[in-house]
PDB file of C-alpha atoms in Angstrom:
ATOM      1  CA  UNK A   1      30.062 -41.968 -37.400  1.00  0.00           C
ATOM      2  CA  UNK A   2      29.585 -40.354 -33.998  1.00  0.00           C
ATOM      3  CA  UNK A   3      27.004 -41.966 -31.738  1.00  0.00           C
ATOM      4  CA  UNK A   4      25.066 -39.976 -29.184  1.00  0.00           C
ATOM      5  CA  UNK A   5      25.383 -41.018 -25.622  1.00  0.00           C
ATOM      6  CA  UNK A   6      22.461 -42.586 -23.718  1.00  0.00           C
ATOM      7  CA  UNK A   7      20.910 -44.200 -26.778  1.00  0.00           C
ATOM      8  CA  UNK A   8      18.715 -47.228 -26.147  1.00  0.00           C
ATOM      9  CA  UNK A   9      20.177 -50.645 -26.847  1.00  0.00           C
ATOM     10  CA  UNK A  10      18.572 -52.192 -29.909  1.00  0.00           C
ATOM     11  CA  UNK A  11      18.176 -55.770 -31.124  1.00  0.00           C
ATOM     12  CA  UNK A  12      17.432 -56.584 -34.790  1.00  0.00           C
ATOM     13  CA  UNK A  13      15.637 -59.811 -35.579  1.00  0.00           C
ATOM     14  CA  UNK A  14      17.353 -62.324 -37.881  1.00  0.00           C
ATOM     15  CA  UNK A  15      16.545 -63.165 -41.490  1.00  0.00           C
ATOM     16  CA  UNK A  16      19.402 -65.378 -42.936  1.00  0.00           C
ATOM     17  CA  UNK A  17      17.987 -65.402 -46.464  1.00  0.00           C
ATOM     18  CA  UNK A  18      21.049 -63.942 -48.223  1.00  0.00           C
ATOM     19  CA  UNK A  19      18.921 -60.948 -49.171  1.00  0.00           C
ATOM     20  CA  UNK A  20      19.473 -57.180 -48.960  1.00  0.00           C
ATOM     21  CA  UNK A  21      17.947 -57.113 -45.447  1.00  0.00           C
ATOM     22  CA  UNK A  22      20.738 -59.393 -44.232  1.00  0.00           C
ATOM     23  CA  UNK A  23      23.119 -56.708 -45.453  1.00  0.00           C
ATOM     24  CA  UNK A  24      21.254 -53.919 -43.698  1.00  0.00           C
ATOM     25  CA  UNK A  25      21.282 -55.891 -40.427  1.00  0.00           C
ATOM     26  CA  UNK A  26      25.000 -56.652 -40.767  1.00  0.00           C
ATOM     27  CA  UNK A  27      25.877 -53.007 -41.589  1.00  0.00           C
ATOM     28  CA  UNK A  28      23.789 -51.779 -38.671  1.00  0.00           C
ATOM     29  CA  UNK A  29      25.679 -53.979 -36.199  1.00  0.00           C
ATOM     30  CA  UNK A  30      29.032 -53.004 -37.703  1.00  0.00           C
ATOM     31  CA  UNK A  31      28.432 -49.277 -37.493  1.00  0.00           C
ATOM     32  CA  UNK A  32      26.330 -49.057 -34.329  1.00  0.00           C
ATOM     33  CA  UNK A  33      28.196 -51.336 -31.929  1.00  0.00           C
ATOM     34  CA  UNK A  34      27.881 -49.116 -28.844  1.00  0.00           C
ATOM     35  CA  UNK A  35      24.060 -49.266 -28.820  1.00  0.00           C
ATOM     36  CA  UNK A  36      23.282 -52.626 -30.374  1.00  0.00           C
ATOM     37  CA  UNK A  37      23.113 -56.190 -29.154  1.00  0.00           C
ATOM     38  CA  UNK A  38      22.478 -59.629 -30.676  1.00  0.00           C
ATOM     39  CA  UNK A  39      21.025 -60.830 -27.389  1.00  0.00           C
ATOM     40  CA  UNK A  40      17.435 -59.784 -27.130  1.00  0.00           C
ATOM     41  CA  UNK A  41      17.106 -59.712 -23.320  1.00  0.00           C
ATOM     42  CA  UNK A  42      19.901 -57.105 -23.197  1.00  0.00           C
ATOM     43  CA  UNK A  43      17.969 -54.743 -25.413  1.00  0.00           C
ATOM     44  CA  UNK A  44      15.603 -51.869 -24.796  1.00  0.00           C
ATOM     45  CA  UNK A  45      14.077 -51.799 -28.252  1.00  0.00           C
ATOM     46  CA  UNK A  46      13.413 -54.655 -30.728  1.00  0.00           C
ATOM     47  CA  UNK A  47      13.595 -53.767 -34.373  1.00  0.00           C
ATOM     48  CA  UNK A  48      11.611 -56.194 -36.528  1.00  0.00           C
ATOM     49  CA  UNK A  49      13.624 -55.387 -39.663  1.00  0.00           C
ATOM     50  CA  UNK A  50      12.428 -58.709 -41.127  1.00  0.00           C
ATOM     51  CA  UNK A  51       8.744 -58.661 -40.129  1.00  0.00           C
ATOM     52  CA  UNK A  52       7.902 -61.895 -41.871  1.00  0.00           C
ATOM     53  CA  UNK A  53      10.174 -63.667 -39.337  1.00  0.00           C
ATOM     54  CA  UNK A  54       8.580 -61.989 -36.312  1.00  0.00           C
ATOM     55  CA  UNK A  55       7.176 -65.258 -34.928  1.00  0.00           C
ATOM     56  CA  UNK A  56      10.732 -66.486 -34.364  1.00  0.00           C
ATOM     57  CA  UNK A  57      11.106 -63.749 -31.727  1.00  0.00           C
ATOM     58  CA  UNK A  58       9.879 -64.527 -28.250  1.00  0.00           C
ATOM     59  CA  UNK A  59       6.484 -62.818 -27.701  1.00  0.00           C
ATOM     60  CA  UNK A  60       7.351 -62.588 -24.041  1.00  0.00           C
ATOM     61  CA  UNK A  61      10.375 -60.471 -24.923  1.00  0.00           C
ATOM     62  CA  UNK A  62       8.384 -58.377 -27.345  1.00  0.00           C
ATOM     63  CA  UNK A  63       5.849 -57.515 -24.668  1.00  0.00           C
ATOM     64  CA  UNK A  64       8.609 -56.240 -22.338  1.00  0.00           C
ATOM     65  CA  UNK A  65      10.186 -53.928 -24.877  1.00  0.00           C
ATOM     66  CA  UNK A  66       9.331 -51.165 -27.313  1.00  0.00           C
ATOM     67  CA  UNK A  67       9.005 -52.606 -30.807  1.00  0.00           C
ATOM     68  CA  UNK A  68       9.800 -50.953 -34.143  1.00  0.00           C
ATOM     69  CA  UNK A  69       8.579 -52.827 -37.216  1.00  0.00           C
ATOM     70  CA  UNK A  70       9.762 -52.160 -40.771  1.00  0.00           C
ATOM     71  CA  UNK A  71       7.307 -52.810 -43.573  1.00  0.00           C
ATOM     72  CA  UNK A  72       9.340 -52.916 -46.783  1.00  0.00           C
ATOM     73  CA  UNK A  73       6.385 -53.046 -49.129  1.00  0.00           C
ATOM     74  CA  UNK A  74       3.022 -54.679 -49.529  1.00  0.00           C
ATOM     75  CA  UNK A  75       2.215 -56.686 -52.647  1.00  0.00           C
ATOM     76  CA  UNK A  76      -1.450 -55.755 -52.951  1.00  0.00           C
ATOM     77  CA  UNK A  77      -2.105 -58.657 -55.349  1.00  0.00           C
ATOM     78  CA  UNK A  78      -1.008 -61.098 -52.642  1.00  0.00           C
ATOM     79  CA  UNK A  79      -2.351 -59.330 -49.520  1.00  0.00           C
ATOM     80  CA  UNK A  80      -5.156 -61.798 -48.814  1.00  0.00           C
ATOM     81  CA  UNK A  81      -7.070 -62.651 -45.645  1.00  0.00           C
ATOM     82  CA  UNK A  82      -4.158 -64.680 -44.273  1.00  0.00           C
ATOM     83  CA  UNK A  83      -1.743 -61.769 -44.771  1.00  0.00           C
ATOM     84  CA  UNK A  84      -4.216 -59.358 -43.206  1.00  0.00           C
ATOM     85  CA  UNK A  85      -4.664 -61.511 -40.131  1.00  0.00           C
ATOM     86  CA  UNK A  86      -0.884 -61.851 -39.816  1.00  0.00           C
ATOM     87  CA  UNK A  87      -0.541 -58.045 -39.854  1.00  0.00           C
ATOM     88  CA  UNK A  88      -3.267 -57.628 -37.244  1.00  0.00           C
ATOM     89  CA  UNK A  89      -1.715 -60.201 -34.917  1.00  0.00           C
ATOM     90  CA  UNK A  90       1.768 -58.639 -35.197  1.00  0.00           C
ATOM     91  CA  UNK A  91       0.354 -55.155 -34.783  1.00  0.00           C
ATOM     92  CA  UNK A  92      -0.546 -55.992 -31.173  1.00  0.00           C
ATOM     93  CA  UNK A  93       3.183 -56.079 -30.283  1.00  0.00           C
ATOM     94  CA  UNK A  94       4.349 -53.111 -32.412  1.00  0.00           C
ATOM     95  CA  UNK A  95       4.781 -49.600 -30.990  1.00  0.00           C
ATOM     96  CA  UNK A  96       5.721 -47.858 -34.183  1.00  0.00           C
ATOM     97  CA  UNK A  97       6.205 -48.649 -37.875  1.00  0.00           C
ATOM     98  CA  UNK A  98       9.033 -47.749 -40.156  1.00  0.00           C
ATOM     99  CA  UNK A  99       8.621 -47.644 -43.964  1.00  0.00           C
ATOM    100  CA  UNK A 100      11.229 -46.764 -46.549  1.00  0.00           C
ATOM    101  CA  UNK A 101       9.049 -44.846 -49.004  1.00  0.00           C
ATOM    102  CA  UNK A 102       6.024 -42.620 -49.242  1.00  0.00           C
ATOM    103  CA  UNK A 103       4.297 -45.249 -51.368  1.00  0.00           C
ATOM    104  CA  UNK A 104       4.531 -47.861 -48.620  1.00  0.00           C
ATOM    105  CA  UNK A 105       3.398 -45.248 -46.083  1.00  0.00           C
ATOM    106  CA  UNK A 106       0.122 -44.933 -47.960  1.00  0.00           C
ATOM    107  CA  UNK A 107      -0.325 -48.753 -47.856  1.00  0.00           C
ATOM    108  CA  UNK A 108       0.486 -49.189 -44.177  1.00  0.00           C
ATOM    109  CA  UNK A 109      -1.573 -46.193 -43.010  1.00  0.00           C
ATOM    110  CA  UNK A 110      -4.661 -48.027 -44.182  1.00  0.00           C
ATOM    111  CA  UNK A 111      -3.909 -50.943 -41.854  1.00  0.00           C
ATOM    112  CA  UNK A 112      -2.889 -49.341 -38.541  1.00  0.00           C
ATOM    113  CA  UNK A 113      -3.432 -46.173 -36.515  1.00  0.00           C
ATOM    114  CA  UNK A 114       0.013 -46.413 -34.979  1.00  0.00           C
ATOM    115  CA  UNK A 115       2.738 -43.914 -35.822  1.00  0.00           C
ATOM    116  CA  UNK A 116       4.573 -44.533 -39.080  1.00  0.00           C
ATOM    117  CA  UNK A 117       7.984 -42.997 -39.835  1.00  0.00           C
ATOM    118  CA  UNK A 118       9.196 -42.777 -43.431  1.00  0.00           C
ATOM    119  CA  UNK A 119      12.977 -43.109 -43.819  1.00  0.00           C
ATOM    120  CA  UNK A 120      14.778 -44.800 -46.734  1.00  0.00           C
ATOM    121  CA  UNK A 121      17.499 -47.303 -45.972  1.00  0.00           C
ATOM    122  CA  UNK A 122      21.059 -46.130 -46.211  1.00  0.00           C
ATOM    123  CA  UNK A 123      23.629 -46.590 -48.960  1.00  0.00           C
ATOM    124  CA  UNK A 124      27.125 -47.654 -48.044  1.00  0.00           C
ATOM    125  CA  UNK A 125      29.462 -45.517 -50.193  1.00  0.00           C
ATOM    126  CA  UNK A 126      32.401 -47.720 -49.318  1.00  0.00           C
ATOM    127  CA  UNK A 127      30.691 -50.469 -51.329  1.00  0.00           C
ATOM    128  CA  UNK A 128      28.878 -48.528 -54.040  1.00  0.00           C
ATOM    129  CA  UNK A 129      30.707 -45.876 -56.060  1.00  0.00           C
ATOM    130  CA  UNK A 130      31.393 -44.741 -59.626  1.00  0.00           C
ATOM    131  CA  UNK A 131      34.344 -46.300 -61.564  1.00  0.00           C
ATOM    132  CA  UNK A 132      35.464 -44.236 -64.492  1.00  0.00           C
ATOM    133  CA  UNK A 133      37.209 -46.810 -66.671  1.00  0.00           C
ATOM    134  CA  UNK A 134      34.198 -48.566 -68.176  1.00  0.00           C
ATOM    135  CA  UNK A 135      35.988 -50.211 -71.023  1.00  0.00           C
ATOM    136  CA  UNK A 136      38.435 -52.056 -68.788  1.00  0.00           C
ATOM    137  CA  UNK A 137      35.582 -53.316 -66.694  1.00  0.00           C
ATOM    138  CA  UNK A 138      33.782 -54.612 -69.742  1.00  0.00           C
ATOM    139  CA  UNK A 139      36.896 -56.435 -70.820  1.00  0.00           C
ATOM    140  CA  UNK A 140      37.249 -57.944 -67.347  1.00  0.00           C
ATOM    141  CA  UNK A 141      33.703 -59.466 -67.600  1.00  0.00           C
ATOM    142  CA  UNK A 142      33.978 -60.399 -71.291  1.00  0.00           C
ATOM    143  CA  UNK A 143      31.424 -57.770 -72.292  1.00  0.00           C
ATOM    144  CA  UNK A 144      31.731 -56.122 -75.717  1.00  0.00           C
ATOM    145  CA  UNK A 145      32.738 -52.471 -75.633  1.00  0.00           C
ATOM    146  CA  UNK A 146      30.245 -51.570 -78.369  1.00  0.00           C
ATOM    147  CA  UNK A 147      27.267 -53.357 -76.800  1.00  0.00           C
ATOM    148  CA  UNK A 148      24.309 -51.405 -75.318  1.00  0.00           C
ATOM    149  CA  UNK A 149      24.189 -53.169 -71.938  1.00  0.00           C
ATOM    150  CA  UNK A 150      20.981 -53.156 -69.933  1.00  0.00           C
ATOM    151  CA  UNK A 151      21.007 -54.379 -66.339  1.00  0.00           C
ATOM    152  CA  UNK A 152      18.617 -56.049 -63.926  1.00  0.00           C
ATOM    153  CA  UNK A 153      19.988 -57.383 -60.620  1.00  0.00           C
ATOM    154  CA  UNK A 154      16.850 -58.550 -58.750  1.00  0.00           C
ATOM    155  CA  UNK A 155      14.916 -61.849 -58.678  1.00  0.00           C
ATOM    156  CA  UNK A 156      12.207 -62.180 -61.261  1.00  0.00           C
ATOM    157  CA  UNK A 157      10.698 -65.650 -60.645  1.00  0.00           C
ATOM    158  CA  UNK A 158       8.477 -67.165 -58.026  1.00  0.00           C
ATOM    159  CA  UNK A 159      10.294 -69.334 -55.451  1.00  0.00           C
ATOM    160  CA  UNK A 160       8.072 -72.423 -55.690  1.00  0.00           C
ATOM    161  CA  UNK A 161       7.434 -72.012 -59.432  1.00  0.00           C
ATOM    162  CA  UNK A 162      10.769 -70.643 -60.809  1.00  0.00           C
ATOM    163  CA  UNK A 163       9.619 -70.578 -64.430  1.00  0.00           C
ATOM    164  CA  UNK A 164       6.699 -68.272 -63.561  1.00  0.00           C
ATOM    165  CA  UNK A 165       7.257 -64.493 -63.377  1.00  0.00           C
ATOM    166  CA  UNK A 166       7.203 -62.749 -59.971  1.00  0.00           C
ATOM    167  CA  UNK A 167       4.795 -60.111 -61.273  1.00  0.00           C
ATOM    168  CA  UNK A 168       5.405 -57.641 -58.475  1.00  0.00           C
ATOM    169  CA  UNK A 169       8.974 -57.264 -59.831  1.00  0.00           C
ATOM    170  CA  UNK A 170       7.670 -56.700 -63.378  1.00  0.00           C
ATOM    171  CA  UNK A 171       9.917 -59.079 -65.361  1.00  0.00           C
ATOM    172  CA  UNK A 172       7.234 -59.243 -68.083  1.00  0.00           C
ATOM    173  CA  UNK A 173       7.419 -55.438 -68.356  1.00  0.00           C
ATOM    174  CA  UNK A 174      11.240 -55.467 -68.363  1.00  0.00           C
ATOM    175  CA  UNK A 175      11.034 -57.973 -71.262  1.00  0.00           C
ATOM    176  CA  UNK A 176       8.632 -55.736 -73.200  1.00  0.00           C
ATOM    177  CA  UNK A 177      10.984 -52.777 -72.866  1.00  0.00           C
ATOM    178  CA  UNK A 178      14.040 -54.851 -73.803  1.00  0.00           C
ATOM    179  CA  UNK A 179      12.252 -56.125 -76.921  1.00  0.00           C
ATOM    180  CA  UNK A 180      11.527 -52.546 -77.861  1.00  0.00           C
ATOM    181  CA  UNK A 181      15.148 -51.528 -77.281  1.00  0.00           C
ATOM    182  CA  UNK A 182      16.342 -54.476 -79.397  1.00  0.00           C
ATOM    183  CA  UNK A 183      14.734 -52.775 -82.393  1.00  0.00           C
ATOM    184  CA  UNK A 184      16.136 -49.358 -81.441  1.00  0.00           C
ATOM    185  CA  UNK A 185      19.688 -50.181 -80.406  1.00  0.00           C
ATOM    186  CA  UNK A 186      22.370 -52.182 -82.095  1.00  0.00           C
ATOM    187  CA  UNK A 187      24.133 -54.946 -80.137  1.00  0.00           C
ATOM    188  CA  UNK A 188      21.826 -54.932 -77.102  1.00  0.00           C
ATOM    189  CA  UNK A 189      23.026 -57.187 -74.303  1.00  0.00           C
ATOM    190  CA  UNK A 190      21.307 -57.931 -70.978  1.00  0.00           C
ATOM    191  CA  UNK A 191      23.321 -58.244 -67.781  1.00  0.00           C
ATOM    192  CA  UNK A 192      21.633 -60.196 -65.010  1.00  0.00           C
ATOM    193  CA  UNK A 193      22.545 -60.931 -61.412  1.00  0.00           C
ATOM    194  CA  UNK A 194      20.756 -62.281 -58.321  1.00  0.00           C
ATOM    195  CA  UNK A 195      18.888 -65.455 -57.586  1.00  0.00           C
ATOM    196  CA  UNK A 196      15.853 -66.800 -59.434  1.00  0.00           C
ATOM    197  CA  UNK A 197      16.273 -65.342 -62.875  1.00  0.00           C
ATOM    198  CA  UNK A 198      14.660 -68.361 -64.556  1.00  0.00           C
ATOM    199  CA  UNK A 199      11.760 -66.571 -66.170  1.00  0.00           C
ATOM    200  CA  UNK A 200      13.781 -63.833 -67.806  1.00  0.00           C
ATOM    201  CA  UNK A 201      16.540 -66.142 -69.016  1.00  0.00           C
ATOM    202  CA  UNK A 202      13.929 -68.374 -70.647  1.00  0.00           C
ATOM    203  CA  UNK A 203      12.253 -65.411 -72.359  1.00  0.00           C
ATOM    204  CA  UNK A 204      15.573 -63.878 -73.467  1.00  0.00           C
ATOM    205  CA  UNK A 205      16.538 -67.108 -75.117  1.00  0.00           C
ATOM    206  CA  UNK A 206      13.120 -67.399 -76.768  1.00  0.00           C
ATOM    207  CA  UNK A 207      13.494 -63.860 -78.156  1.00  0.00           C
ATOM    208  CA  UNK A 208      17.108 -64.345 -79.280  1.00  0.00           C
ATOM    209  CA  UNK A 209      18.445 -61.621 -76.938  1.00  0.00           C
ATOM    210  CA  UNK A 210      21.960 -62.121 -75.715  1.00  0.00           C
ATOM    211  CA  UNK A 211      22.644 -62.050 -71.959  1.00  0.00           C
ATOM    212  CA  UNK A 212      25.287 -62.635 -69.325  1.00  0.00           C
ATOM    213  CA  UNK A 213      24.277 -63.962 -65.908  1.00  0.00           C
ATOM    214  CA  UNK A 214      26.238 -63.633 -62.621  1.00  0.00           C
ATOM    215  CA  UNK A 215      24.065 -65.647 -60.224  1.00  0.00           C
ATOM    216  CA  UNK A 216      25.441 -64.832 -56.799  1.00  0.00           C
ATOM    217  CA  UNK A 217      28.034 -62.137 -57.260  1.00  0.00           C
ATOM    218  CA  UNK A 218      29.644 -60.413 -54.309  1.00  0.00           C
ATOM    219  CA  UNK A 219      29.267 -56.701 -53.712  1.00  0.00           C
ATOM    220  CA  UNK A 220      32.573 -55.786 -55.275  1.00  0.00           C
ATOM    221  CA  UNK A 221      31.508 -57.565 -58.477  1.00  0.00           C
ATOM    222  CA  UNK A 222      27.975 -56.079 -58.467  1.00  0.00           C
ATOM    223  CA  UNK A 223      29.421 -52.577 -58.073  1.00  0.00           C
ATOM    224  CA  UNK A 224      31.651 -53.181 -61.059  1.00  0.00           C
ATOM    225  CA  UNK A 225      28.697 -54.605 -63.017  1.00  0.00           C
ATOM    226  CA  UNK A 226      26.710 -51.390 -62.373  1.00  0.00           C
ATOM    227  CA  UNK A 227      29.614 -49.516 -63.825  1.00  0.00           C
ATOM    228  CA  UNK A 228      29.463 -51.563 -67.009  1.00  0.00           C
ATOM    229  CA  UNK A 229      25.859 -50.591 -67.789  1.00  0.00           C
ATOM    230  CA  UNK A 230      24.352 -48.183 -70.356  1.00  0.00           C
ATOM    231  CA  UNK A 231      20.958 -48.508 -68.667  1.00  0.00           C
ATOM    232  CA  UNK A 232      19.323 -50.089 -65.590  1.00  0.00           C
ATOM    233  CA  UNK A 233      15.607 -50.690 -65.629  1.00  0.00           C
ATOM    234  CA  UNK A 234      13.240 -51.024 -62.640  1.00  0.00           C
ATOM    235  CA  UNK A 235       9.904 -52.215 -64.072  1.00  0.00           C
ATOM    236  CA  UNK A 236       8.301 -53.333 -60.810  1.00  0.00           C
ATOM    237  CA  UNK A 237       4.640 -53.064 -59.939  1.00  0.00           C
ATOM    238  CA  UNK A 238       5.292 -52.983 -56.159  1.00  0.00           C
ATOM    239  CA  UNK A 239       8.503 -52.200 -54.276  1.00  0.00           C
ATOM    240  CA  UNK A 240       9.856 -51.108 -50.980  1.00  0.00           C
ATOM    241  CA  UNK A 241      13.022 -49.483 -52.213  1.00  0.00           C
ATOM    242  CA  UNK A 242      14.234 -50.985 -54.398  1.00  0.00           C
ATOM    243  CA  UNK A 243      17.789 -50.560 -53.187  1.00  0.00           C
ATOM    244  CA  UNK A 244      18.955 -50.710 -56.772  1.00  0.00           C
ATOM    245  CA  UNK A 245      17.659 -47.138 -57.232  1.00  0.00           C
ATOM    246  CA  UNK A 246      20.137 -45.809 -54.636  1.00  0.00           C
ATOM    247  CA  UNK A 247      22.895 -48.096 -55.914  1.00  0.00           C
ATOM    248  CA  UNK A 248      22.405 -46.782 -59.450  1.00  0.00           C
ATOM    249  CA  UNK A 249      22.202 -43.225 -58.179  1.00  0.00           C
ATOM    250  CA  UNK A 250      25.434 -43.378 -56.195  1.00  0.00           C
ATOM    251  CA  UNK A 251      27.348 -45.208 -58.965  1.00  0.00           C
ATOM    252  CA  UNK A 252      25.991 -42.768 -61.615  1.00  0.00           C
ATOM    253  CA  UNK A 253      24.472 -45.632 -63.550  1.00  0.00           C
ATOM    254  CA  UNK A 254      21.750 -44.450 -65.953  1.00  0.00           C
ATOM    255  CA  UNK A 255      18.416 -45.663 -64.626  1.00  0.00           C
ATOM    256  CA  UNK A 256      14.720 -45.402 -65.494  1.00  0.00           C
ATOM    257  CA  UNK A 257      11.964 -46.741 -63.216  1.00  0.00           C
ATOM    258  CA  UNK A 258       8.280 -47.172 -62.676  1.00  0.00           C
ATOM    259  CA  UNK A 259       6.948 -44.954 -59.876  1.00  0.00           C
ATOM    260  CA  UNK A 260       7.431 -47.486 -57.096  1.00  0.00           C
ATOM    261  CA  UNK A 261       9.076 -47.331 -53.729  1.00  0.00           C
ATOM    262  CA  UNK A 262      11.575 -44.491 -53.436  1.00  0.00           C
ATOM    263  CA  UNK A 263      11.806 -43.883 -57.161  1.00  0.00           C
ATOM    264  CA  UNK A 264      10.062 -40.494 -57.151  1.00  0.00           C
ATOM    265  CA  UNK A 265      12.152 -39.362 -54.176  1.00  0.00           C
ATOM    266  CA  UNK A 266      15.513 -40.129 -55.902  1.00  0.00           C
ATOM    267  CA  UNK A 267      14.917 -39.937 -59.688  1.00  0.00           C
ATOM    268  CA  UNK A 268      13.884 -36.972 -61.803  1.00  0.00           C
ATOM    269  CA  UNK A 269      10.388 -36.939 -63.321  1.00  0.00           C
ATOM    270  CA  UNK A 270      11.703 -37.629 -66.813  1.00  0.00           C
ATOM    271  CA  UNK A 271      13.282 -40.865 -65.554  1.00  0.00           C
ATOM    272  CA  UNK A 272       9.916 -42.265 -64.319  1.00  0.00           C
ATOM    273  CA  UNK A 273       7.626 -44.188 -66.648  1.00  0.00           C
ATOM    274  CA  UNK A 274       4.576 -46.381 -66.952  1.00  0.00           C
ATOM    275  CA  UNK A 275       4.010 -48.909 -69.664  1.00  0.00           C
ATOM    276  CA  UNK A 276       2.303 -46.374 -71.925  1.00  0.00           C
ATOM    277  CA  UNK A 277       5.368 -44.052 -72.137  1.00  0.00           C
ATOM    278  CA  UNK A 278       8.515 -46.044 -71.220  1.00  0.00           C
ATOM    279  CA  UNK A 279      10.129 -45.212 -74.593  1.00  0.00           C
ATOM    280  CA  UNK A 280      10.199 -41.539 -73.521  1.00  0.00           C
ATOM    281  CA  UNK A 281      11.904 -42.082 -70.170  1.00  0.00           C
ATOM    282  CA  UNK A 282      15.334 -40.418 -69.889  1.00  0.00           C
ATOM    283  CA  UNK A 283      17.983 -41.146 -67.231  1.00  0.00           C
ATOM    284  CA  UNK A 284      19.287 -38.167 -65.255  1.00  0.00           C
ATOM    285  CA  UNK A 285      22.396 -39.424 -63.466  1.00  0.00           C
ATOM    286  CA  UNK A 286      23.404 -36.113 -61.856  1.00  0.00           C
ATOM    287  CA  UNK A 287      19.938 -35.676 -60.335  1.00  0.00           C
ATOM    288  CA  UNK A 288      19.883 -39.219 -58.983  1.00  0.00           C
ATOM    289  CA  UNK A 289      23.465 -38.985 -57.643  1.00  0.00           C
ATOM    290  CA  UNK A 290      22.698 -35.745 -55.750  1.00  0.00           C
ATOM    291  CA  UNK A 291      19.614 -37.254 -54.107  1.00  0.00           C
ATOM    292  CA  UNK A 292      21.343 -40.589 -53.304  1.00  0.00           C
ATOM    293  CA  UNK A 293      24.072 -38.793 -51.412  1.00  0.00           C
ATOM    294  CA  UNK A 294      21.453 -37.738 -48.850  1.00  0.00           C
ATOM    295  CA  UNK A 295      21.241 -41.397 -47.797  1.00  0.00           C
ATOM    296  CA  UNK A 296      24.947 -42.010 -47.183  1.00  0.00           C
ATOM    297  CA  UNK A 297      25.067 -44.361 -44.195  1.00  0.00           C
ATOM    298  CA  UNK A 298      27.188 -41.886 -42.199  1.00  0.00           C
ATOM    299  CA  UNK A 299      24.301 -39.419 -42.331  1.00  0.00           C
ATOM    300  CA  UNK A 300      21.329 -41.727 -42.156  1.00  0.00           C
ATOM    301  CA  UNK A 301      22.363 -43.872 -39.157  1.00  0.00           C
ATOM    302  CA  UNK A 302      22.010 -40.739 -37.010  1.00  0.00           C
ATOM    303  CA  UNK A 303      18.414 -40.312 -38.174  1.00  0.00           C
ATOM    304  CA  UNK A 304      17.705 -43.969 -37.435  1.00  0.00           C
ATOM    305  CA  UNK A 305      19.129 -43.678 -33.954  1.00  0.00           C
ATOM    306  CA  UNK A 306      17.016 -40.605 -33.293  1.00  0.00           C
ATOM    307  CA  UNK A 307      13.905 -42.480 -34.467  1.00  0.00           C
ATOM    308  CA  UNK A 308      14.727 -45.407 -32.188  1.00  0.00           C
ATOM    309  CA  UNK A 309      15.428 -43.058 -29.236  1.00  0.00           C
ATOM    310  CA  UNK A 310      12.035 -41.357 -29.693  1.00  0.00           C
ATOM    311  CA  UNK A 311      10.285 -44.736 -29.677  1.00  0.00           C
ATOM    312  CA  UNK A 312      12.053 -45.771 -26.474  1.00  0.00           C
ATOM    313  CA  UNK A 313      11.212 -42.487 -24.734  1.00  0.00           C
ATOM    314  CA  UNK A 314       7.592 -42.408 -25.840  1.00  0.00           C
TER     315      UNK A 314
END
């Protein structure tokens, strides 16, 4: 990727939660070395890519610099007075907001009068790509060739109460769809990855639905797991991305989704559903692949740098 000269030097705040934002931060520093620093006082712009950790950043340093703040999504069921006050306090230090979807834009625009830029996160096509030999992959992971394999690679349980569903992610909805598919498809099998899958595993066992769980798989493994699937389901109530939509799109994994986050910007209309019509949702892999290509990191980093430059010069 070519980097324009005279770009401001940017610092991204830390997260260290082994989450997708850690990956975004790492990829940014790897691909934007000439205009990035991990030492805040050497920066011109601070990017609060993990806004929930903003209080770990020196307020003195924030006051001296332009500040970009990413809001990934807002769980409206949890956005109470405490969350509202936190947003208001942080807003005093923020010059501009970044959101990854039009849905989140609508939420954030109700909370601030500051400029909001909508730009989805990038997809690294060196990590995520289609693999044609599906049967050999299924053999590698001890998955039956004739199974109808449905995937879900995001957390579904609350952190402090792991047996309770994280309702914003819709694991109860996912389960309802899977129970329907069990009656429609022979040999249905669920493929899970990610942390905190307690709720779904408990419910799958209760409903006698077979599953395989890869708790903390690396990216090579997850890419191969995508390529084993017959269907990926996003059943969330609230989302920022989720990044799994782009990952499915670029790997040509069949996917259906609720209309959350970037879903309507990547997936075709027939691939979107609500809980009254999920059985009619149809994956369109070619449509999703074409739209996902727009967010190849080699293209999108340039847009991010232009956004950051505009903030610095404003």
